[in-house]
Coordinates of C-alpha atoms in Angstrom, one line a residue:
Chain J
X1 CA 0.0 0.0 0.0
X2 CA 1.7 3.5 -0.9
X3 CA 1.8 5.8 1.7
X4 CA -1.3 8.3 0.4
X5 CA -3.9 5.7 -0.3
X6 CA -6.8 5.3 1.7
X7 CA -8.0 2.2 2.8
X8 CA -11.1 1.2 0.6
X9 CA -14.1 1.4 3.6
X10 CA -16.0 -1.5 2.5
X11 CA -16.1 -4.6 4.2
X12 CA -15.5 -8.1 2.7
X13 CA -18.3 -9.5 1.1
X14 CA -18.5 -12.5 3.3
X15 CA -17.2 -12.0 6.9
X16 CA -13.5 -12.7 7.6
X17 CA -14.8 -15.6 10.1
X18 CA -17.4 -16.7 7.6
X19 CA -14.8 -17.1 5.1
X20 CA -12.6 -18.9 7.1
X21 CA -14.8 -21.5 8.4
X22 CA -15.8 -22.2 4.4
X23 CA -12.0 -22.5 3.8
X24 CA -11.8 -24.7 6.9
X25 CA -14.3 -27.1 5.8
X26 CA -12.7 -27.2 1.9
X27 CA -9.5 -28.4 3.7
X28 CA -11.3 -30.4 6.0
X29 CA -13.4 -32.4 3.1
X30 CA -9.9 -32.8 1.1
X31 CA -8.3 -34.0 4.5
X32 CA -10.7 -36.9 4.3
X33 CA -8.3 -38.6 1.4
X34 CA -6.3 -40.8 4.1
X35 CA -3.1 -40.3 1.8
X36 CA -3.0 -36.4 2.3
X37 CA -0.4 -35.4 5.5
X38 CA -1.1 -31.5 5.4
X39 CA -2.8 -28.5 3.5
X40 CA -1.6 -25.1 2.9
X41 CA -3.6 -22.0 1.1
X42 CA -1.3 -19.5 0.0
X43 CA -1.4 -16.6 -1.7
X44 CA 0.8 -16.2 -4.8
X45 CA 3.0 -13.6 -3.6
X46 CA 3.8 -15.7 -0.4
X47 CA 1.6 -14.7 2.2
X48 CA -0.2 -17.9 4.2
X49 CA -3.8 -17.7 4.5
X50 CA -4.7 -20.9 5.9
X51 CA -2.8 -24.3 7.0
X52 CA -3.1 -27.2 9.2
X53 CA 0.9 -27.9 9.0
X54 CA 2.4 -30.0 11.4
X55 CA 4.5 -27.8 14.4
X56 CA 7.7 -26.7 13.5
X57 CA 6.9 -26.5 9.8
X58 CA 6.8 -23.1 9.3
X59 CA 4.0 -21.9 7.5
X60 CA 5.2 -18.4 6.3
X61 CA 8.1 -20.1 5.1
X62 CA 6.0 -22.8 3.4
X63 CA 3.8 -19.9 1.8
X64 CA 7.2 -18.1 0.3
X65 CA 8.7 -21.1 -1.2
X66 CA 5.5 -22.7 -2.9
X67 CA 5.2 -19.1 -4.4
X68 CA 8.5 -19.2 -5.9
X69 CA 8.3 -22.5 -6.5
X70 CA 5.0 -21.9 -8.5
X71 CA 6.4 -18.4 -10.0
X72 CA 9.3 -20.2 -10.9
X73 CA 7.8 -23.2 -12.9
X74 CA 5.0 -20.7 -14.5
X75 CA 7.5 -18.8 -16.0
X76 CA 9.4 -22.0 -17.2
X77 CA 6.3 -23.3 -18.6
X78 CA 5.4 -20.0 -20.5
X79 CA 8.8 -19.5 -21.8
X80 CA 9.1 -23.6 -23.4
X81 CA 5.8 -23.1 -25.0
X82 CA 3.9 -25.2 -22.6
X83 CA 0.9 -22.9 -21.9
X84 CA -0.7 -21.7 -18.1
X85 CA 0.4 -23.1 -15.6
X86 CA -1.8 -26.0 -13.5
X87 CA 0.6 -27.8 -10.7
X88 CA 3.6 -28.6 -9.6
X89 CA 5.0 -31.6 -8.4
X90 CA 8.2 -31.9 -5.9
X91 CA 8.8 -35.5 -5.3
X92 CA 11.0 -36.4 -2.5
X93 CA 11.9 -39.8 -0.7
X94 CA 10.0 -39.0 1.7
X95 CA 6.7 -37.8 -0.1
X96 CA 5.4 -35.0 -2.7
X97 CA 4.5 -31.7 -2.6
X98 CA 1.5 -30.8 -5.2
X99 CA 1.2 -27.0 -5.4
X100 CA -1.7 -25.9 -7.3
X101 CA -3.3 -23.0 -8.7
X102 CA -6.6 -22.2 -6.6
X103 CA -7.4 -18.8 -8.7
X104 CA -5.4 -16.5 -10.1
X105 CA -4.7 -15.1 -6.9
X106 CA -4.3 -18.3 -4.4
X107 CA -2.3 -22.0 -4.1
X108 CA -3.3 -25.1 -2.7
X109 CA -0.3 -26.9 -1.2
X110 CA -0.9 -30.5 0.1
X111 CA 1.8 -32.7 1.4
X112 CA 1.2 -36.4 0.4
X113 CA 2.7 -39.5 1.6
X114 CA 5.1 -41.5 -0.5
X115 CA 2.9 -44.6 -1.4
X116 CA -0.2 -42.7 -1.9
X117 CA -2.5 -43.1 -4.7
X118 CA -1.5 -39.8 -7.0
X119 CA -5.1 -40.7 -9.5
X120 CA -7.2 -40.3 -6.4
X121 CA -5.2 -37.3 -4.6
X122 CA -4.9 -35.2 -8.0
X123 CA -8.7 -35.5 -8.5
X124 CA -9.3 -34.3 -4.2
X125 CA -6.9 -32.0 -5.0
X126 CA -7.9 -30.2 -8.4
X127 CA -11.8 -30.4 -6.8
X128 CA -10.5 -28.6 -3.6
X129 CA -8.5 -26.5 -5.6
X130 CA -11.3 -25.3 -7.6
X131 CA -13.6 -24.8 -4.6
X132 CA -10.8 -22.7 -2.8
X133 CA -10.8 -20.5 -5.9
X134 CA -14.8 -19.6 -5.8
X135 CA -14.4 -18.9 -2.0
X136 CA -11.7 -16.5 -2.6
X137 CA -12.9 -15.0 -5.7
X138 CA -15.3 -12.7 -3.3
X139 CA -12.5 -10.5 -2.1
Chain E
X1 CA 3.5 14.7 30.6
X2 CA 2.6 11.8 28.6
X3 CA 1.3 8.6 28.8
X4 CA 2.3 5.9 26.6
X5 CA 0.6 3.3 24.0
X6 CA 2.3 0.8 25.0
X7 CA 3.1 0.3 21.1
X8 CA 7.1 0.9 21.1
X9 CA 7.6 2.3 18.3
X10 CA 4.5 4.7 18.4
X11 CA 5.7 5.8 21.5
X12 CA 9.4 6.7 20.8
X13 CA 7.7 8.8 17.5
X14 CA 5.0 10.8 19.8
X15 CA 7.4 11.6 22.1
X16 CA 6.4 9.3 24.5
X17 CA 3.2 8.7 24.1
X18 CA -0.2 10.7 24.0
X19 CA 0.2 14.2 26.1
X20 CA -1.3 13.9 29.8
X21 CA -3.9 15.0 30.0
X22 CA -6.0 14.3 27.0
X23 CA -8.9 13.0 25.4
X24 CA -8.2 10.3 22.8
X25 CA -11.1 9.3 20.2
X26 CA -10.6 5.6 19.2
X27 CA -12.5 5.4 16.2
X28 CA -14.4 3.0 13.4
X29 CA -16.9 3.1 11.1
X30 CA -16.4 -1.0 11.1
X31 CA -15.9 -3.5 14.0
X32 CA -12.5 -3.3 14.7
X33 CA -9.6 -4.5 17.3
X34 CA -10.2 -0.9 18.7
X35 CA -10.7 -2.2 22.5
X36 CA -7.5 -4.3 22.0
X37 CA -5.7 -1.1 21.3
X38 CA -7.9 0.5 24.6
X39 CA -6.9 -2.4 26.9
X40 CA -3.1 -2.6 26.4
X41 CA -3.0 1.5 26.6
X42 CA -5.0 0.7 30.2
X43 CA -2.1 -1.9 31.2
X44 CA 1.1 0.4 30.0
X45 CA -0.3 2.5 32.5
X46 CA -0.7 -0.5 35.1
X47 CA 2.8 -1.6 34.2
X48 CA 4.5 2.1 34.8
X49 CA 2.4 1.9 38.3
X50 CA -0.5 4.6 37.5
X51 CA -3.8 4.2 38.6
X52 CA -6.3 3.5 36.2
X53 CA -10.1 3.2 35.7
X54 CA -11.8 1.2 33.5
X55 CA -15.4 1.7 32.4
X56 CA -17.1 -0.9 30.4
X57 CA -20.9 -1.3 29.2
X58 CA -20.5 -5.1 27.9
X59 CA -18.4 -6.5 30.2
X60 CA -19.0 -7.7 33.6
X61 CA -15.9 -6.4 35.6
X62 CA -14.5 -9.7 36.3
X63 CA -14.4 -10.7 32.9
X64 CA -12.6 -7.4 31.8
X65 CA -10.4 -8.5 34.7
X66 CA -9.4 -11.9 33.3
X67 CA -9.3 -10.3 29.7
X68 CA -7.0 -7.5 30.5
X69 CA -4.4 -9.8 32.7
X70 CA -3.3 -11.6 29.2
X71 CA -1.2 -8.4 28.6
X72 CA 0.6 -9.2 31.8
X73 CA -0.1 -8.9 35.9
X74 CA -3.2 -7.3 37.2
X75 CA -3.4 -6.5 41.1
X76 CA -6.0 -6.1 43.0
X77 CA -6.4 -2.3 43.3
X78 CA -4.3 -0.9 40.0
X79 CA -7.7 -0.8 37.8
X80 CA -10.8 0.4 39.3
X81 CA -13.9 -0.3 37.8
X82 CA -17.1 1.3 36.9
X83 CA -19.6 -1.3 37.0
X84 CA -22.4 -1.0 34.1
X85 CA -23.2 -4.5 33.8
X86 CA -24.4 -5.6 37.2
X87 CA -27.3 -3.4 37.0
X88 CA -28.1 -4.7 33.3
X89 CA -27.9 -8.4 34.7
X90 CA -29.6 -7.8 38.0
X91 CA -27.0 -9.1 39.9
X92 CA -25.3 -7.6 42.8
X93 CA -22.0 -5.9 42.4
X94 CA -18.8 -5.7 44.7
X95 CA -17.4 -2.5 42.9
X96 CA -16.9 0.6 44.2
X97 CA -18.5 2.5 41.3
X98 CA -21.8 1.1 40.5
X99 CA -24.3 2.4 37.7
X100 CA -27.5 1.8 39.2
X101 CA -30.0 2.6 36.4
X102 CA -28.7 1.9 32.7
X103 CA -31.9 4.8 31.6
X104 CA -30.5 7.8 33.4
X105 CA -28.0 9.4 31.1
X106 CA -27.4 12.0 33.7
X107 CA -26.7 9.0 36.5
X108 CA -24.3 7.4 34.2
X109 CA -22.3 9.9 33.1
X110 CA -22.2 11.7 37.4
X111 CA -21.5 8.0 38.3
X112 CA -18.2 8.1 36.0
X113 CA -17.7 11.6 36.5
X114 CA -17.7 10.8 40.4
X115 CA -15.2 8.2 39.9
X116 CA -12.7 10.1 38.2
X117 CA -13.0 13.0 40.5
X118 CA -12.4 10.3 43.6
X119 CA -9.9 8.1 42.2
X120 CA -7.3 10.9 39.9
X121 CA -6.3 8.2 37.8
X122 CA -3.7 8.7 35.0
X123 CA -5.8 6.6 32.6
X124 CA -9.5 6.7 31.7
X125 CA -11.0 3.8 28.9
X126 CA -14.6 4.0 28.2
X127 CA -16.0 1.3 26.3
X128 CA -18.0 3.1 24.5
X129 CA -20.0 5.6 23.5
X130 CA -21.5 4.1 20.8
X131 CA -23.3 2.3 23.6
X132 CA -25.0 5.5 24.7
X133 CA -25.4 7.1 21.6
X134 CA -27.4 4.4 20.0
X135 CA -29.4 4.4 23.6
X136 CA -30.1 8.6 24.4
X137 CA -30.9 11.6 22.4
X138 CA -27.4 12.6 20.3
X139 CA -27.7 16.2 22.1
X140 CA -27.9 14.8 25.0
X141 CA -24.7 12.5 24.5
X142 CA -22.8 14.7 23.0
X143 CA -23.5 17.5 25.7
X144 CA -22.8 14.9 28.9
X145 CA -19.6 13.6 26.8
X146 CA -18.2 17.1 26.7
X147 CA -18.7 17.4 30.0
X148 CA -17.0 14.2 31.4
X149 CA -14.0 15.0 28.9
X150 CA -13.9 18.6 31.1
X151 CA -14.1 16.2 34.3
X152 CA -11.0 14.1 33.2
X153 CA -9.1 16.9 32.5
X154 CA -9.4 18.4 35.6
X155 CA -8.3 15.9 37.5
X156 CA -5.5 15.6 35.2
X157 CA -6.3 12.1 33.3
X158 CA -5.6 11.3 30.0
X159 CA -9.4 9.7 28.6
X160 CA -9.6 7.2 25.6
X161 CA -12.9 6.1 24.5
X162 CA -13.7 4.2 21.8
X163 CA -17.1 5.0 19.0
X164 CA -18.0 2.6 16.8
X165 CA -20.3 5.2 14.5
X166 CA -23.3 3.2 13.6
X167 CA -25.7 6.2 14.2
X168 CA -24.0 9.4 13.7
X169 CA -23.8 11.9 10.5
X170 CA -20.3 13.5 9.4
X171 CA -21.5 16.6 11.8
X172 CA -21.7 14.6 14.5
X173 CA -18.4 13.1 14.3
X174 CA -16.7 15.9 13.5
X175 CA -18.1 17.5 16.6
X176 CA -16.9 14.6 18.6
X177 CA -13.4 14.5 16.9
X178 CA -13.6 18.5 18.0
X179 CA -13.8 17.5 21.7
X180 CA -10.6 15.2 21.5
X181 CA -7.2 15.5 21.3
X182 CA -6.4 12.7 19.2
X183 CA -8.1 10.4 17.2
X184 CA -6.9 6.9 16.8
X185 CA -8.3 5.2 13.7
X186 CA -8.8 1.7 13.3
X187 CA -9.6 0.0 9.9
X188 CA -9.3 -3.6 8.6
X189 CA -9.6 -4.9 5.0
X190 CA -9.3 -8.8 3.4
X191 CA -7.4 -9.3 0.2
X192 CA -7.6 -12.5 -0.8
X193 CA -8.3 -14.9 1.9
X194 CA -5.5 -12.3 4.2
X195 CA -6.7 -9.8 6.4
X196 CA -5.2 -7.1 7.5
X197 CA -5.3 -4.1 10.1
X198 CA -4.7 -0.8 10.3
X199 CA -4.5 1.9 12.8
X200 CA -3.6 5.4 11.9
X201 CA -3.0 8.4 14.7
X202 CA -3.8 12.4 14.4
X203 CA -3.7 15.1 16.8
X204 CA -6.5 17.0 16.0
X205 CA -6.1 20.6 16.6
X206 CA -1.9 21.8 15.9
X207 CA -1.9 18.5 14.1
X208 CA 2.0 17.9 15.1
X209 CA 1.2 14.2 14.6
X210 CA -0.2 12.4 11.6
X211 CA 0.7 8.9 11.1
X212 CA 0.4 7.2 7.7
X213 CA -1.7 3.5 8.0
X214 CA 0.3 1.1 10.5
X215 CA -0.1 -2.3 9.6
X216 CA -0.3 -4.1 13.1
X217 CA -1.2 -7.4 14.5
X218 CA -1.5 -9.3 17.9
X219 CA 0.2 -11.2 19.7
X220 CA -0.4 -13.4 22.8
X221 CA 1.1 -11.7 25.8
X222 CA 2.3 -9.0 24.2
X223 CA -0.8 -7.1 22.5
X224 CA -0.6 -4.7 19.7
X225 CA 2.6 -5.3 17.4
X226 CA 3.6 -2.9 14.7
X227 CA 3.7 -5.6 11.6
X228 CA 4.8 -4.9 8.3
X229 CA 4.3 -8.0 6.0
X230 CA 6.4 -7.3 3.4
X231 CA 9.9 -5.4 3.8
X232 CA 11.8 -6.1 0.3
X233 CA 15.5 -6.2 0.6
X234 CA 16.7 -5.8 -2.9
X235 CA 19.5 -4.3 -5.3
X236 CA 22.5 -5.4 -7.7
X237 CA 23.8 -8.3 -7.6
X238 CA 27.0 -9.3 -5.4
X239 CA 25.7 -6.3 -3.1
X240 CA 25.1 -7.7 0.3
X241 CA 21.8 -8.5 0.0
X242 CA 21.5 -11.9 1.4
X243 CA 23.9 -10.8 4.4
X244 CA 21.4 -8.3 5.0
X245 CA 18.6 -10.6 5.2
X246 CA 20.8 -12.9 7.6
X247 CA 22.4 -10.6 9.6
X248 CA 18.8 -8.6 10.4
X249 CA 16.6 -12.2 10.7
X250 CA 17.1 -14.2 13.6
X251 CA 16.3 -17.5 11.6
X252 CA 16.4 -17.5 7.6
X253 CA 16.2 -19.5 4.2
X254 CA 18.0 -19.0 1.4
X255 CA 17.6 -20.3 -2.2
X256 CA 21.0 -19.9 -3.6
X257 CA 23.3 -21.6 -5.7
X258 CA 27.3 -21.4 -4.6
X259 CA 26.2 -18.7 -3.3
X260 CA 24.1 -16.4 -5.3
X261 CA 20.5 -15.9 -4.7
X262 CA 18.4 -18.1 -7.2
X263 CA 15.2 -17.5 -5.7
X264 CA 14.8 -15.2 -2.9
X265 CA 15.9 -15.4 0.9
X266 CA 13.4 -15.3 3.4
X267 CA 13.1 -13.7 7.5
X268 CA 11.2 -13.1 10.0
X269 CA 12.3 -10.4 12.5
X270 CA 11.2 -8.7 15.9
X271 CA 13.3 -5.9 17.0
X272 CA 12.4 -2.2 18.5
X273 CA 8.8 -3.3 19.1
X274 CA 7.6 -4.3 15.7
X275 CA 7.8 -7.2 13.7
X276 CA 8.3 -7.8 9.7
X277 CA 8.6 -10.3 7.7
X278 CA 11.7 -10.1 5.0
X279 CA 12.2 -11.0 1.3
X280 CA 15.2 -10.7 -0.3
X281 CA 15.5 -10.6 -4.0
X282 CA 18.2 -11.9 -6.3
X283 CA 20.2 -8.8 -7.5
X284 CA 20.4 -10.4 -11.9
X285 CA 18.0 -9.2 -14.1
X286 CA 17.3 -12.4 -15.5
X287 CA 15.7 -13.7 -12.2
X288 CA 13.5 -10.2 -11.7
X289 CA 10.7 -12.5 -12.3
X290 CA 11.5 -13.6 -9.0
X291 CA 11.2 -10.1 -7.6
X292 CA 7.3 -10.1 -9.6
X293 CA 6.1 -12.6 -7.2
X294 CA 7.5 -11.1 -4.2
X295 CA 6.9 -7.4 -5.3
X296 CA 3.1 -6.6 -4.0
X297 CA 1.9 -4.9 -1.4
X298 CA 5.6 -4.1 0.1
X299 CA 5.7 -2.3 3.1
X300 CA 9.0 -0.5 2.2
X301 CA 12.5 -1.1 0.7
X302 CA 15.8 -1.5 1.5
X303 CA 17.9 -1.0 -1.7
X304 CA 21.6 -2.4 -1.1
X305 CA 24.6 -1.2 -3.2
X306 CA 28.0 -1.8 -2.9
X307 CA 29.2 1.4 -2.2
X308 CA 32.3 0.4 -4.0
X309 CA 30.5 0.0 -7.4
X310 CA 29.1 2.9 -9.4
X311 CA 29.1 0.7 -12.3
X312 CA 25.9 -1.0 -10.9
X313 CA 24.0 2.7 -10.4
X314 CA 22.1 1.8 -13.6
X315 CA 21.2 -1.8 -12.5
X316 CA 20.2 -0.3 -9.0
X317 CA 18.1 2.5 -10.8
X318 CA 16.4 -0.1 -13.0
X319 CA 15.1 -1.7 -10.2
X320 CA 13.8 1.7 -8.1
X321 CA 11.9 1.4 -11.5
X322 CA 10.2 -1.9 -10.4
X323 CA 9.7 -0.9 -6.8
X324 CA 7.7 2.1 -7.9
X325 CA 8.4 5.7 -6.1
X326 CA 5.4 5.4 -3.9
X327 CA 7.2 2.8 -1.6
X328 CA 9.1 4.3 1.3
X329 CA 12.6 3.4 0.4
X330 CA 16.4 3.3 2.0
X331 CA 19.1 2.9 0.1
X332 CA 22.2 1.0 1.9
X333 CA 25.9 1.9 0.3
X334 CA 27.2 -1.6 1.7
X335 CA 31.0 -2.7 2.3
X336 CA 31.5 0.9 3.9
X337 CA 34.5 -0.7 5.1
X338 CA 36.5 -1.2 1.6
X339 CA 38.5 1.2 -0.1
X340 CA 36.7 3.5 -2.8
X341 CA 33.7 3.3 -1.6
X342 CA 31.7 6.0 -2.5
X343 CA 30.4 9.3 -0.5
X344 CA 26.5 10.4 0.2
X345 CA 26.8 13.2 -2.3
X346 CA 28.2 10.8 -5.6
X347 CA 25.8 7.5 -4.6
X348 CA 22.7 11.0 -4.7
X349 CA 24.2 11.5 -8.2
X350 CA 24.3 8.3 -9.7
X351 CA 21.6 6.9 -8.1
X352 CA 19.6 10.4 -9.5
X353 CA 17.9 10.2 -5.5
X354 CA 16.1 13.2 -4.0
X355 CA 16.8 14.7 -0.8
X356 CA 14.3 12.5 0.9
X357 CA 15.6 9.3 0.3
X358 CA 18.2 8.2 3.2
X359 CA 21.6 6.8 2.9
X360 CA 22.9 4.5 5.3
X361 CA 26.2 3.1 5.5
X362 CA 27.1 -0.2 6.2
X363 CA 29.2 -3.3 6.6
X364 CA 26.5 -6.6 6.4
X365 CA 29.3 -8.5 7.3
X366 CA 29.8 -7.0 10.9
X367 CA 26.1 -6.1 11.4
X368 CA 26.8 -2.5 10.8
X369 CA 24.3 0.1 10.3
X370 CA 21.7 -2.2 9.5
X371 CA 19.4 -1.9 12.8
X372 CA 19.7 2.1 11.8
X373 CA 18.4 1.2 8.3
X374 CA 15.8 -0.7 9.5
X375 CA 14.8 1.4 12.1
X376 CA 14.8 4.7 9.5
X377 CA 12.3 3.0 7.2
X378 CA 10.4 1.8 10.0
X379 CA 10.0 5.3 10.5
X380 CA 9.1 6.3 7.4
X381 CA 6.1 3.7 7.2
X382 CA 5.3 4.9 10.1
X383 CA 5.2 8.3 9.0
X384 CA 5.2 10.2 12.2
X385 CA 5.6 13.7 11.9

């Protein structure tokens, strides 16, 4: 925010609370595929808005690097021809990060175990995804 | 004689707080945190060992009790109470200032009045008026509230009240913002899933202080925190920029590569009474896309040059471009240390700076002059003058 501007008056369309019990229940109803070890929403310029991360995973940390993870592959994708960008996928020994678009203006991070079954997450995930997006879209 | 907010860094810019005595309008047209704000200006006082009175219409006095002991130790006699609820839930009370009829205006505002007169506290918080003005005739309220701000005067108190405005016209409000010394402004806006809150301060009649929008937050325990959510750390490349991150940041993550920044660098820091979180760009142009992602809504810049370059003043200019001249901004001329390095009047020059924009120099390395930079555009966010 510059230093001049005035704060715009009006209040969110839905209240604060309201919307994060709606975003609460989206993670919740994702949560429900066994395989899934934690969500986070971010926003794409790194700032968290929601997360039910383990303690001592950071989540402003997490929110920073999924957004230049994301930034990062987006602008690889554009730049080989590949089109607009969808997900990523980080996978580790251990288990895989999915980062996906929710919006243009929000990710859906969810940590998955190793031996999961990726048909079944990436469909929870892109319906999640998509429902984050229409809750966020208000604001 | 003042009396502070018990906000650090609001206090060490208003001189040490809000003049004693006083009448302080906390102020929104929305719900807002503005009894947080209220409660921990009641406890600096409690803390510094002045004697404070309390006078709440919602909340039963042991309640605002338990509430106001989260900001630290209460004792029995620091905070006296007016009691307003008893009365309103027909139970008896075991205060020493009782409203007895919630319909008298003129019994309310005498029972207050008669409490501040007794008890010459430092500190007065009513919470609120809004309750009477959506209760009694405005000419009424506004008449009686003139009145009690005259009472707390007297007997040398400094008086913050908070108004929610669900009722009144712009006259109205500008008559009340007449009566006060200061108005403290609260507002709160969601961007995307985030919210965030502001609180912006102006003495209302020499108008010596006039903040910009402070982005705060709260913590547990501690109350009201001066938060900015984005401070960008930015500049050539090979400048210091990634010390700077590191030295300021207690704990830090860097995406580099044999040690350039790939990605960004990322802190979190408290120091001086306000907390920030930190990005740090890679200085190349080829990874400003980087510095896209990371470049909204910043709080305020810290541009770090090597003060040893002046081969890099078109690079660093380039990206004063990106930042945009809105953003308060400070540039650091690092490696003050090293031969050559260049003087305030040729980095003004080449970096084609105005007079405003402060240069600090430093040595990352050593830590030096980075708390002064940091503190300087915490400043000018603040924007105390």
């Amino acid at each position: 925010m510059t230093q001049e501007s005035r704060i715009d008056a009006r209040g969110p369309r839905v209240s604060p609370l309201a919307l994060r019990e709606q975003i609460e229940d989206a993670m919740r109803d994702l949560r429900r595929l066994g395989d899934i070890v934690a969500i986070a929403i971010a926003r794409r310029d790194g700032l968290i808005i929601a997360h039910d991360l383990p303690p001592g995973v950071d989540p402003k940390k997490t929110a920073a690097m999924s957004a230049a993870i994301v930034g990062t592959s987006e602008m690889a994708g554009r730049e080989l021809g590949q089109g607009k960008f969808l997900q990523v996928i980080v996978d580790s020994d251990e288990g895989k990060i999915l980062s996906t678009g929710a919006g243009e203006e929000a990710l859906l991070v969810t940590l998955v175990r190793p031996e999961a079954n990726m048909g079944l997450v990436l469909l929870g995930v892109e319906r999640a995804a998509q429902r984050i997006a229409v809750l966020l879209s208000g604001d | 004689m003042h009396t502070g907010t018990g906000i650090q860094l609001l206090d060490d810019k208003l001189g040490g707080g809000f003049a004693r005595p006083s009448a302080i309008l906390l102020f929104s047209d929305h719900p807002s945190e503005k009894r947080l704000f209220a409660e921990q200006f009641l406890m600096a006082g409690v803390r510094g060992g002045e004697r404070c009175l309390y006078v709440d219409f919602f909340r039963a006095p042991q309640l605002a009790r338990r509430d106001l002991s989260k900001f630290g130790p209460t004792h029995g006699d620091d905070i006296v109470f007016v009691d307003a609820t008893s009365v309103q839930l027909l139970i008896p009370s075991s205060e020493p200032y009782t409203i007895r009829d919630m319909d008298d205006l003129g019994h309310i505002m005498e029972t207050i009045e008669r409490a501040i007169r007794e008890t010459k506290p430092a500190r007065v918080v009513v919470d609120s008026m809004e309750f009477l003005a959506d209760r009694f005739p405005k000419e009424d309220v506004l008449g009686r509230w003139r009145h009690l701000l005259e009472v707390g005067k007297e007997a040398g108190a400094t008086v913050a009240y908070l108004f929610l405005n669900w009722t009144y016209g712009q006259a109205e409000v500008e008559r009340i913002e007449d009566m006060s010394d200061y108005i403290v402004e609260f507002q709160s806006r969601m961007r995307t899933g985030v919210l965030q809150h502001f609180l912006r301060i102006r003495q209302i009649r020499d108008g010596t202080v006039k903040t910009n929008w402070i982005p705060y937050t709260f913590k547990e325990l501690v109350g009201l925190t001066v938060y900015f959510p984005r401070i960008l750390v930015t500049g050539p490349f090979n400048a210091g920029k990634s010390t700077v991150v590191r030295a300021l940041c207690k704990d830090t993550v860097s995406i580099d590569r044999m040690g350039t920044t790939v990605a960004f660098d990322y802190g979190n820091l408290e120091i001086m009474g306000f907390e920030a979180e930190v990005f740090g760009t890679p200085g190349q142009e080829r990874f400003d896309f980087v510095f896209q992602i990371f470049a909204r809504e910043v709080n305020g810049v810290l541009l770090v040059l090597d003060g040893t370059r002046p081969e890099d003043a078109p690079r660093a200019r380039q990206i004063m471009e990106l930042v945009g001249r809105d953003t308060p901004l400070v540039v650091l001329a690092n490696k003050a240390d090293l031969p050559g390095s260049m003087g305030d009047a040729d980095i003004r020059g080449h970096l084609n700076l105005g007079p405003d924009v402060p240069i600090i120099h430093t040595i990352a390395t050593q830590g030096e002059g980075l708390t002064a930079a940091l503190r300087t555009l915490a400043e000018m966010i603040v924007g105390v003058r």
